[in-house]
PDB file of C-alpha atoms in Angstrom:
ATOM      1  CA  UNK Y   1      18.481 -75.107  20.535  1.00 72.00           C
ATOM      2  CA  UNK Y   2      20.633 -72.195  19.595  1.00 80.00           C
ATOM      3  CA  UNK Y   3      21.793 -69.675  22.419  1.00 88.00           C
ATOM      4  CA  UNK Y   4      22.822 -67.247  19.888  1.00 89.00           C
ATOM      5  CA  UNK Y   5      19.998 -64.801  19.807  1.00 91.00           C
ATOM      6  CA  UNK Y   6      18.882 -63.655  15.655  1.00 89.00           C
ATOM      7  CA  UNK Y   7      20.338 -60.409  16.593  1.00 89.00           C
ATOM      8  CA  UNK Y   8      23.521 -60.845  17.981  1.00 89.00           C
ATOM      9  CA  UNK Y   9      24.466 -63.060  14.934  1.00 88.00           C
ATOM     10  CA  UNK Y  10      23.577 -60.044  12.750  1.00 89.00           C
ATOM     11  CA  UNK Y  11      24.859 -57.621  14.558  1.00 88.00           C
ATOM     12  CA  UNK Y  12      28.620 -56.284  13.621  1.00 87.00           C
ATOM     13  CA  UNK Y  13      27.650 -57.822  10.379  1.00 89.00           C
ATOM     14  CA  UNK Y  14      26.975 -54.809   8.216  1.00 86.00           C
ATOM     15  CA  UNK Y  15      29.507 -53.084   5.866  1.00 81.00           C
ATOM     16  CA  UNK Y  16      30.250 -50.478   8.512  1.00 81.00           C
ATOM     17  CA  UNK Y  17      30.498 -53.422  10.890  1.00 85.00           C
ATOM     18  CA  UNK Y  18      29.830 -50.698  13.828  1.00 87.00           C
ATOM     19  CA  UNK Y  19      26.389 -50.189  12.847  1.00 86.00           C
ATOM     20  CA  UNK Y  20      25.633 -45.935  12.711  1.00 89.00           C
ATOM     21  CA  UNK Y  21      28.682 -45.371  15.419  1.00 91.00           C
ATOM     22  CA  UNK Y  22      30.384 -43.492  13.048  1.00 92.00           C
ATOM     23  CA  UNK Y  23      27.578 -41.796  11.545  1.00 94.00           C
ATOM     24  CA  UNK Y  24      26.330 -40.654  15.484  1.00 95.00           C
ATOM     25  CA  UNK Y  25      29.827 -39.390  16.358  1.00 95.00           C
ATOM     26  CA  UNK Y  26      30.091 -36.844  13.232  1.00 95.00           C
ATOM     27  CA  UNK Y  27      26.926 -36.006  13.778  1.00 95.00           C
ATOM     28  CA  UNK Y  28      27.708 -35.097  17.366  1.00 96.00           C
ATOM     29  CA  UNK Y  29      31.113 -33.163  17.086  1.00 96.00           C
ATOM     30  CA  UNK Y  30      29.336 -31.492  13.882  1.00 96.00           C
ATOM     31  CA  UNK Y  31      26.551 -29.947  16.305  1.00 96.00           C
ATOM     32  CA  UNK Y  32      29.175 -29.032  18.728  1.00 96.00           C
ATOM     33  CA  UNK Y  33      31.305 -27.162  15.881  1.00 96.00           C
ATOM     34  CA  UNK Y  34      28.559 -25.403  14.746  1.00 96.00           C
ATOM     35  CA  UNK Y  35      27.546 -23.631  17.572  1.00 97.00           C
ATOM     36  CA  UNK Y  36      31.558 -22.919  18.698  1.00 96.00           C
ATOM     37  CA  UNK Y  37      33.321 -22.131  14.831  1.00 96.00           C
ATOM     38  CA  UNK Y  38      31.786 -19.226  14.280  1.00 95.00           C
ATOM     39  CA  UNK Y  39      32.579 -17.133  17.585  1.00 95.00           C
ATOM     40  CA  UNK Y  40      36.090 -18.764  17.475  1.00 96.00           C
ATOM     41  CA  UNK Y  41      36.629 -17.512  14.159  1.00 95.00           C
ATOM     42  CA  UNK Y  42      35.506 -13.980  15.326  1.00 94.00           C
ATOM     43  CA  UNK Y  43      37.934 -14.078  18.119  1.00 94.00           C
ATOM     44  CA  UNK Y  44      40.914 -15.433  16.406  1.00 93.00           C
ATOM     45  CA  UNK Y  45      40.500 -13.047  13.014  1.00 92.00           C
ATOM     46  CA  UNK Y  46      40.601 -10.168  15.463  1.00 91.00           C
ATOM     47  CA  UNK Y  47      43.685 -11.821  16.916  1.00 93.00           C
ATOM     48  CA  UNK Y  48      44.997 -12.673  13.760  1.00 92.00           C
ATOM     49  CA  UNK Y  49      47.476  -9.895  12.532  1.00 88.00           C
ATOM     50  CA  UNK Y  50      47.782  -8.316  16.184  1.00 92.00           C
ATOM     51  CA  UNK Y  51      51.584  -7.975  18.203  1.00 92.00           C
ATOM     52  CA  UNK Y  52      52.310 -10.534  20.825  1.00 94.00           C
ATOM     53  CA  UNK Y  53      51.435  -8.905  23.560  1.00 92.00           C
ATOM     54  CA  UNK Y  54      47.463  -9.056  22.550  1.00 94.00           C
ATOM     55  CA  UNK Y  55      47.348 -12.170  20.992  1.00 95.00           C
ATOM     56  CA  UNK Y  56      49.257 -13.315  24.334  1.00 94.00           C
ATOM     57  CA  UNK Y  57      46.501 -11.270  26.077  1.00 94.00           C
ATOM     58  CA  UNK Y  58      43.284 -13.021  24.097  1.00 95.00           C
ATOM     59  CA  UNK Y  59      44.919 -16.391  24.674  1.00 95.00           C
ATOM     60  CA  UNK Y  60      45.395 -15.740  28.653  1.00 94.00           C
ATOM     61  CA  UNK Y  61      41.347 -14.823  28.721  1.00 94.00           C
ATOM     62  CA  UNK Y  62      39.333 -18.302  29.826  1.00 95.00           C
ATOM     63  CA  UNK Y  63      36.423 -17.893  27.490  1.00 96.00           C
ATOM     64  CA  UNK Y  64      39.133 -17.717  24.376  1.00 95.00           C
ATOM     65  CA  UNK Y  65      41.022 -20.624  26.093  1.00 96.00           C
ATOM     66  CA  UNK Y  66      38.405 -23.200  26.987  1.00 96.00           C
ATOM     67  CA  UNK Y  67      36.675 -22.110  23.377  1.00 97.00           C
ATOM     68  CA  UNK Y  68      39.978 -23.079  21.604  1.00 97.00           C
ATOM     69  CA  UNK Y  69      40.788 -25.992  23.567  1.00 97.00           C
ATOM     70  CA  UNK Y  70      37.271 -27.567  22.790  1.00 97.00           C
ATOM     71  CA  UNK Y  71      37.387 -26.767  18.835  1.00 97.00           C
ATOM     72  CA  UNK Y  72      40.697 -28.042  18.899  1.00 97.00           C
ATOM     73  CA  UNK Y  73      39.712 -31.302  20.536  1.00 97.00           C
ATOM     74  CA  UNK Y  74      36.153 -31.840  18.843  1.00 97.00           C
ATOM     75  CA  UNK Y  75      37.264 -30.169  15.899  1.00 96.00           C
ATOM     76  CA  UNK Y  76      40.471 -32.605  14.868  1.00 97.00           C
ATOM     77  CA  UNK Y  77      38.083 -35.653  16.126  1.00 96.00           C
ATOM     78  CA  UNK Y  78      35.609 -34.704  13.928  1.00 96.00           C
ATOM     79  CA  UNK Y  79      38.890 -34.136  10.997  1.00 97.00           C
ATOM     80  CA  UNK Y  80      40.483 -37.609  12.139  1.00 96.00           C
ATOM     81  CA  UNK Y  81      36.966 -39.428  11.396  1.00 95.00           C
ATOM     82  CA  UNK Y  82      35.861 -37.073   7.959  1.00 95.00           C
ATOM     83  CA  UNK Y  83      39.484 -37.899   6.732  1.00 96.00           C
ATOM     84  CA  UNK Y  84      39.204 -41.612   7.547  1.00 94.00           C
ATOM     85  CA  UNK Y  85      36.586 -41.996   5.698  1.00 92.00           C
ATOM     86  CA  UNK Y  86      37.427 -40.637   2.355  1.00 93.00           C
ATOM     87  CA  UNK Y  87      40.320 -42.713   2.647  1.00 94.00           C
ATOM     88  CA  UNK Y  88      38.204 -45.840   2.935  1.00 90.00           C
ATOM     89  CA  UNK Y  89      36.524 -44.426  -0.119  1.00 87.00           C
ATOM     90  CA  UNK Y  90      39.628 -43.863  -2.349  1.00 88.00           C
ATOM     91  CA  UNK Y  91      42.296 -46.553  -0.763  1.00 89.00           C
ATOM     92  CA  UNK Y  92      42.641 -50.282   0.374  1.00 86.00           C
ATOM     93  CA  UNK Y  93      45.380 -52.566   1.807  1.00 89.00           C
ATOM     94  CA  UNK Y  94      48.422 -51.300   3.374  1.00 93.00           C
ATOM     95  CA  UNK Y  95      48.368 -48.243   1.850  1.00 94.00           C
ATOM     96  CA  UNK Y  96      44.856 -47.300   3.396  1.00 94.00           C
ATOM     97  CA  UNK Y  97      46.138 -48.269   7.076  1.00 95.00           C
ATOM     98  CA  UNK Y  98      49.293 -45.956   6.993  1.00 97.00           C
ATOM     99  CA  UNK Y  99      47.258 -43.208   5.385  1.00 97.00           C
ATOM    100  CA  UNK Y 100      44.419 -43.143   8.385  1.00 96.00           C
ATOM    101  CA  UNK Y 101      47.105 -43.811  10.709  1.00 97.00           C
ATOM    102  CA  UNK Y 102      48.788 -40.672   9.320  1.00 97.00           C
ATOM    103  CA  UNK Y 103      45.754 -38.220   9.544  1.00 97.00           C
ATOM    104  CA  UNK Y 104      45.033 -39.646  13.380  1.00 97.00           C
ATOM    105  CA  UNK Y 105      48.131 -38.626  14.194  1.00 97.00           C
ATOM    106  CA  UNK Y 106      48.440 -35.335  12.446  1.00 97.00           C
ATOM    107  CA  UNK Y 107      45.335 -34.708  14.333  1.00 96.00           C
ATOM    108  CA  UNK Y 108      46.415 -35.391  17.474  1.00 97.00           C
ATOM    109  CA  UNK Y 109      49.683 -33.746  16.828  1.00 97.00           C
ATOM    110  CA  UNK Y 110      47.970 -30.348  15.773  1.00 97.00           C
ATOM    111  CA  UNK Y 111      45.747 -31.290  19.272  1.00 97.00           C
ATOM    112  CA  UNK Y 112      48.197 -31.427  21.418  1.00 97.00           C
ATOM    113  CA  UNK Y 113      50.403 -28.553  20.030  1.00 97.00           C
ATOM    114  CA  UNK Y 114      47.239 -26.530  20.994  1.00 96.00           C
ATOM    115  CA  UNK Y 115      46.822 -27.616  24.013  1.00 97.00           C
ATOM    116  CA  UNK Y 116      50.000 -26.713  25.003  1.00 97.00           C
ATOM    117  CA  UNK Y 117      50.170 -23.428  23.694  1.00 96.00           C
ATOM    118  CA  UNK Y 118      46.953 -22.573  25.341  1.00 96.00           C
ATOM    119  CA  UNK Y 119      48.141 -24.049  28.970  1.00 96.00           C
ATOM    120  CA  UNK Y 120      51.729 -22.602  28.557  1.00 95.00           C
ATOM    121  CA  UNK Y 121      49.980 -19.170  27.475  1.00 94.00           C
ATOM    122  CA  UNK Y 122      47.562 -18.895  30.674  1.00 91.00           C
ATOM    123  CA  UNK Y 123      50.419 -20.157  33.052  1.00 87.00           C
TER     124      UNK Y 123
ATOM    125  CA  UNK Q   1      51.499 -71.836   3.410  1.00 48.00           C
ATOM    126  CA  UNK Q   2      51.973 -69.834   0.662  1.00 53.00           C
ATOM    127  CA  UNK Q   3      49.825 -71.486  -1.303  1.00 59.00           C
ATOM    128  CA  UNK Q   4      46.850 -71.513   1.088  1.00 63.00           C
ATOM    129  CA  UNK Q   5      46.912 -67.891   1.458  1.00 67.00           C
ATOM    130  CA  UNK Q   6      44.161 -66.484  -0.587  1.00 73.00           C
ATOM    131  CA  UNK Q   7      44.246 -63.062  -2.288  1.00 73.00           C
ATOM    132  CA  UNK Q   8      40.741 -61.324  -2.126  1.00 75.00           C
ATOM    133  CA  UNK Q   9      39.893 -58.733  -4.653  1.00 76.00           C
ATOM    134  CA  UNK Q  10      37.662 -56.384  -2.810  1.00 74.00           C
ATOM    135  CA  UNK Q  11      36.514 -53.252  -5.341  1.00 76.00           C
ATOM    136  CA  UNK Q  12      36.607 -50.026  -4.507  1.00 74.00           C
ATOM    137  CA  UNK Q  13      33.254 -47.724  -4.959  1.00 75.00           C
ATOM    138  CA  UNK Q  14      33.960 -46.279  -8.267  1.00 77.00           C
ATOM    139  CA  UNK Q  15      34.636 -42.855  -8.591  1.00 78.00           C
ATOM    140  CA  UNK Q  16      30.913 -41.911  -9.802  1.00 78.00           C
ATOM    141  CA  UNK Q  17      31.400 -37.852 -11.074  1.00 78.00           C
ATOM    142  CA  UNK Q  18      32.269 -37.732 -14.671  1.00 79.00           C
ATOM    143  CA  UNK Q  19      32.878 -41.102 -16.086  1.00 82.00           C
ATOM    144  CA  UNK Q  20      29.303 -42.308 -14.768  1.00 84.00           C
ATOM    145  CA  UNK Q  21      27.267 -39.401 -13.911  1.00 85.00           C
ATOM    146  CA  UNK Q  22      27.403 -35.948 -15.696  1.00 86.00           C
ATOM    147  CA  UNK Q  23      28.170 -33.155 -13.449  1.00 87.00           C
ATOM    148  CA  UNK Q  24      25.417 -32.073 -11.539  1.00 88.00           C
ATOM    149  CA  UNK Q  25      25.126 -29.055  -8.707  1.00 90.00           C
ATOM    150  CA  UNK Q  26      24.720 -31.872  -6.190  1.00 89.00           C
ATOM    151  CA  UNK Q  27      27.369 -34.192  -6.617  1.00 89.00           C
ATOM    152  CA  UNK Q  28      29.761 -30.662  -6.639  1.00 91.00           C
ATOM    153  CA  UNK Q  29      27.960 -29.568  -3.537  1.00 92.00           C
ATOM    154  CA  UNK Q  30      28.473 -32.918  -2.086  1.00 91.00           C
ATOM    155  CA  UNK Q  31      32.469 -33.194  -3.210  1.00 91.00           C
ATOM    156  CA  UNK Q  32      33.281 -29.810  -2.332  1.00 93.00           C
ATOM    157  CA  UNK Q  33      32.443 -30.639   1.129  1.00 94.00           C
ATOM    158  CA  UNK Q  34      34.930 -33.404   1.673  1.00 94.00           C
ATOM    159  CA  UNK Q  35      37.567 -31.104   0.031  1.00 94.00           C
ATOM    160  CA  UNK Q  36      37.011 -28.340   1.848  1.00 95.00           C
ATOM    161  CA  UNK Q  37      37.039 -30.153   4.952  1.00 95.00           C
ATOM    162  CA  UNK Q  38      39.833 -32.361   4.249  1.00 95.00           C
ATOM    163  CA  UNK Q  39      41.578 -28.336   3.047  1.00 95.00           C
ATOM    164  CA  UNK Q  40      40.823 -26.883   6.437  1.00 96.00           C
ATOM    165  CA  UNK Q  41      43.649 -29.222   8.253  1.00 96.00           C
ATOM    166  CA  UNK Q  42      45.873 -26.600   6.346  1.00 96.00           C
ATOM    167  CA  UNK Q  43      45.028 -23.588   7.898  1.00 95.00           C
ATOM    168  CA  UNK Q  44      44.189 -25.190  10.948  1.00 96.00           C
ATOM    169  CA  UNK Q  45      47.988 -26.245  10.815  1.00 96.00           C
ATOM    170  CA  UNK Q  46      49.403 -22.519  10.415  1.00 96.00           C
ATOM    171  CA  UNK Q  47      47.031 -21.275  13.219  1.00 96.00           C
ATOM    172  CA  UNK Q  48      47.949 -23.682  15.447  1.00 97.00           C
ATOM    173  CA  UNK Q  49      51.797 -23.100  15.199  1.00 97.00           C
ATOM    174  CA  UNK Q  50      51.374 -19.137  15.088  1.00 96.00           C
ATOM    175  CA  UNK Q  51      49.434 -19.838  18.335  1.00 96.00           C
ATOM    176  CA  UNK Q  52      52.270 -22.275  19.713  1.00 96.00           C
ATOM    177  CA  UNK Q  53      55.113 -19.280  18.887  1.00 96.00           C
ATOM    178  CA  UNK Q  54      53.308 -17.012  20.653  1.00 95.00           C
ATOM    179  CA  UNK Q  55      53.436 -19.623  23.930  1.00 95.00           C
ATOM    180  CA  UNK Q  56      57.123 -20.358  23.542  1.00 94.00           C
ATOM    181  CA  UNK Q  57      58.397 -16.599  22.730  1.00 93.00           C
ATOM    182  CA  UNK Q  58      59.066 -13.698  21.206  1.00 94.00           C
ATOM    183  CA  UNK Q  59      61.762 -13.768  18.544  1.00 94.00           C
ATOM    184  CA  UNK Q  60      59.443 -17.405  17.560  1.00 95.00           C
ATOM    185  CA  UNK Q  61      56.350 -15.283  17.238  1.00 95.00           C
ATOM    186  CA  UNK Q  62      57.920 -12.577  15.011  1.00 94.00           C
ATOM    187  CA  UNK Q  63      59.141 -15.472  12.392  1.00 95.00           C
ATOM    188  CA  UNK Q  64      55.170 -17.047  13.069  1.00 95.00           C
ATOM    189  CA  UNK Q  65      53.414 -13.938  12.782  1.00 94.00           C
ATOM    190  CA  UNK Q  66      55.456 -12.911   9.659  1.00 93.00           C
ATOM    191  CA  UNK Q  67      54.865 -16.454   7.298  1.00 94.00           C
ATOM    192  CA  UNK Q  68      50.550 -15.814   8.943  1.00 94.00           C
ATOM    193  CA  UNK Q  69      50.313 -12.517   7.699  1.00 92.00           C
ATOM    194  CA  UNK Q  70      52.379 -12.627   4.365  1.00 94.00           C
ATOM    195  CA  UNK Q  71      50.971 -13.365   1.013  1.00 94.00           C
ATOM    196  CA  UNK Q  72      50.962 -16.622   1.611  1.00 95.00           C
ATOM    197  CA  UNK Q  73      49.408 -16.723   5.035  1.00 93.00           C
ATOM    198  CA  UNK Q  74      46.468 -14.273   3.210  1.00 93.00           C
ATOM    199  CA  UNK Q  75      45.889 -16.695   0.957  1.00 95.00           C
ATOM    200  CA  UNK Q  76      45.707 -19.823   3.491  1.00 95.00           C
ATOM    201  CA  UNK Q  77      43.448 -17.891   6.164  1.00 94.00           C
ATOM    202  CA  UNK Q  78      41.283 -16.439   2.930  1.00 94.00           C
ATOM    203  CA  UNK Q  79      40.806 -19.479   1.657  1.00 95.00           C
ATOM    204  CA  UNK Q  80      40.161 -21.276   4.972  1.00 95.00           C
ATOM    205  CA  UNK Q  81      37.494 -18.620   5.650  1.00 95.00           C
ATOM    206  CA  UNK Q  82      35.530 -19.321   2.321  1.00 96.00           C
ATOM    207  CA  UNK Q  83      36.533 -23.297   3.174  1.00 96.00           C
ATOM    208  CA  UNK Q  84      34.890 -22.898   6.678  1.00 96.00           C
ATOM    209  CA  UNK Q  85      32.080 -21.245   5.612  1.00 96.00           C
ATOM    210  CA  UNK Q  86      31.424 -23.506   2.844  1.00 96.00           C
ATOM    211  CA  UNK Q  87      31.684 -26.491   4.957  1.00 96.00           C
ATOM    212  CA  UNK Q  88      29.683 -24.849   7.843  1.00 96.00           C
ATOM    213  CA  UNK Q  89      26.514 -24.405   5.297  1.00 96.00           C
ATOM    214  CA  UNK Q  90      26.649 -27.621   3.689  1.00 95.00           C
ATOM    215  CA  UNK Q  91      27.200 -29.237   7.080  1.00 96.00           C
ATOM    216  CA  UNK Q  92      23.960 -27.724   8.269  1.00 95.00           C
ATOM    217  CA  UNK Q  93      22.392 -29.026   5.022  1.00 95.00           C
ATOM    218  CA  UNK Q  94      23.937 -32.568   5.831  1.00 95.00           C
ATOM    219  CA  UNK Q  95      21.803 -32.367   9.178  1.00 95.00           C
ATOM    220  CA  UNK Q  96      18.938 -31.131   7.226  1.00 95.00           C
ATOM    221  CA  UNK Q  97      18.826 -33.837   4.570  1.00 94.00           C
ATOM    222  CA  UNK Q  98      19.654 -36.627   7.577  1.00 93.00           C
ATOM    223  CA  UNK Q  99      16.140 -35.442   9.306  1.00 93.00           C
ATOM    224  CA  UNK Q 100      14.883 -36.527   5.842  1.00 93.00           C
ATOM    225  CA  UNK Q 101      13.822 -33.160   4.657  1.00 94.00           C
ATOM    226  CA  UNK Q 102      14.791 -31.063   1.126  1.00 91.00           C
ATOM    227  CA  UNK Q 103      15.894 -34.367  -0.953  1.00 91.00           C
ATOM    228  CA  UNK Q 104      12.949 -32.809  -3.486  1.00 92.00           C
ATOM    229  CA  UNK Q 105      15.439 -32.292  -6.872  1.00 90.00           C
ATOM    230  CA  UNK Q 106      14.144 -28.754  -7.190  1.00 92.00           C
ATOM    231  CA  UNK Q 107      14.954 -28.468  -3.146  1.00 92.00           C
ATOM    232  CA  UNK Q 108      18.155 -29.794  -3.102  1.00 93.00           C
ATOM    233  CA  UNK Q 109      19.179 -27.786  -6.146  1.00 92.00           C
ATOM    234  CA  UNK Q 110      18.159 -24.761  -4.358  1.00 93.00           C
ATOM    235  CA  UNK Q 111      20.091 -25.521  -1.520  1.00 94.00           C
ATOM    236  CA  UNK Q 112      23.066 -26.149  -3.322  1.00 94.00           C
ATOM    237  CA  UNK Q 113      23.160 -22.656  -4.273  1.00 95.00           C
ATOM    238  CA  UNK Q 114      22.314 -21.220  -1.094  1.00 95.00           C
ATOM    239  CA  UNK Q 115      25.499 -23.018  -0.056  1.00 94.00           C
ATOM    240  CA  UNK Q 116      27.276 -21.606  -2.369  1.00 95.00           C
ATOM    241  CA  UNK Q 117      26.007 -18.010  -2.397  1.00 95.00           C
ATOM    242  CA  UNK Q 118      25.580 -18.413   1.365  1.00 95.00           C
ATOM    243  CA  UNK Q 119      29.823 -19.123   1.729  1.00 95.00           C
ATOM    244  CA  UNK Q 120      30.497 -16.295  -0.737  1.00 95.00           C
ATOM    245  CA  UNK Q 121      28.669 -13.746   1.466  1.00 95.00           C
ATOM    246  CA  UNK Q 122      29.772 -15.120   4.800  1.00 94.00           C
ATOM    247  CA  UNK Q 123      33.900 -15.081   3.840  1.00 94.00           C
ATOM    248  CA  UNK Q 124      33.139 -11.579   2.561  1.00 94.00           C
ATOM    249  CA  UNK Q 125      31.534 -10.683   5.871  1.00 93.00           C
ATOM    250  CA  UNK Q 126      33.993 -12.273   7.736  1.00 92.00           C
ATOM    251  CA  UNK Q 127      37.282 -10.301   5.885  1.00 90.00           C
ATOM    252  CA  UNK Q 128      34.656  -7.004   6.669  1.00 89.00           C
ATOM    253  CA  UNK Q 129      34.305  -7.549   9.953  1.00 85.00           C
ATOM    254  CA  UNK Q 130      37.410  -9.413  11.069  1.00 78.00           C
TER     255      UNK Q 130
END
């Protein structure tokens, strides 16, 4: 008798070997990008270009804040995973590893660098 | 143990545009979407450390401000607009095709160039309004 169920044998098996975890997450973050992008893009072109003081000023509002903070976190997940995979198209081996290793932590990097910006700015 | 280690040649997917497929407005659709998303990590880099001077001070947000709104920053922030736009649209059509809808060749076609006039418009709208 086998205690190894049909489907637990198969699963992981597939060439993603996560099944559509991937695929579920980028659809996700993409959602959640398209509904925040475009007003962030509004908000920061008007910023864009202005003195400190009023870029200082847009920064220190909460709606600008929290809005940036979340396209900055959803939006370099959703680059870490997009960037991933068109490595795993074009490389293999060693070289593959540092170059996804790279991009996750340019990502979080760019994240973080946000982050604090944005706290440091409503402080 | 040398010996027992075994070397497997995995392929890569080949590169299919060109050598195996003639160009078509798809496959440009579909590869200008991974560039231009893959692109946007530029801009997204000089925004984010123009936003950074502004938190640490003022003589750092002078230099910041200057390289964002020189030629060069122009440039990046133009072409992160169209890039944003472009990836925007053909992100909604990703969504679209995923639901299993438009994969028609006539429909697909036609959205392929209502991506494309669709980011031309919008980056013009946005340097209008913004």
């Amino acid at each position: 008798m086998r205690y190894l169920t049909a489907r637990k044998r198969a699963e992981g098996n597939g060439a993603s070997h996560t099944g559509t975890a991937h695929h579920w997450s980028m659809t996700l973050s993409s959602v959640a990008l398209a509904f925040l992008v475009p007003t962030w893009v509004y908000i920061v072109g008007h910023a864009l270009g202005q003195d400190y003081e009023a870029v200082r000023a847009t920064f220190a509002r909460p709606f600008t804040s929290i809005l940036t903070a979340l396209v900055l976190v959803i939006g370099m997940r959703h680059f870490a995973m997009g960037a991933t995979m068109m490595i795993e198209d074009y490389a293999q081996g060693t070289a593959r590893k540092i170059a996804i290793m790279f991009v996750i932590s340019l990502s979080t990097v760019i994240a973080a660098t946000g982050l604090y910006a944005l706290v440091r700015i409503a402080l | 143990m040398a010996e027992n280690k075994r070397v497997v040649e995995r392929p890569l997917s080949p590169f299919m545009i060109g050598p195996y497929y003639r160009v078509q407005l798809t496959s440009v659709t579909s590869i200008l979407t991974r560039i231009t998303g893959n692109g946007l990590i530029v801009g997204v880099m000089l925004a984010v450390w123009w936003l950074f001077a502004a938190a640490v001070s003022l003589a750092y947000f002078a230099v910041a401000n200057r390289v964002a709104t020189s030629w060069f920053g122009d440039l990046v922030f133009t072409c992160s607009a169209w890039a944003v736009w472009y990836h925007y649209l053909s992100g909604l059509r990703h969504l679209y095709f995923d639901a299993g809808h438009g994969l028609e060749i006539a429909t697909a076609e036609k959205l392929g160039w209502g991506i494309i006039a669709g980011s031309f418009i919008l980056t013009a709208l946005t340097i209008l309004i913004v």
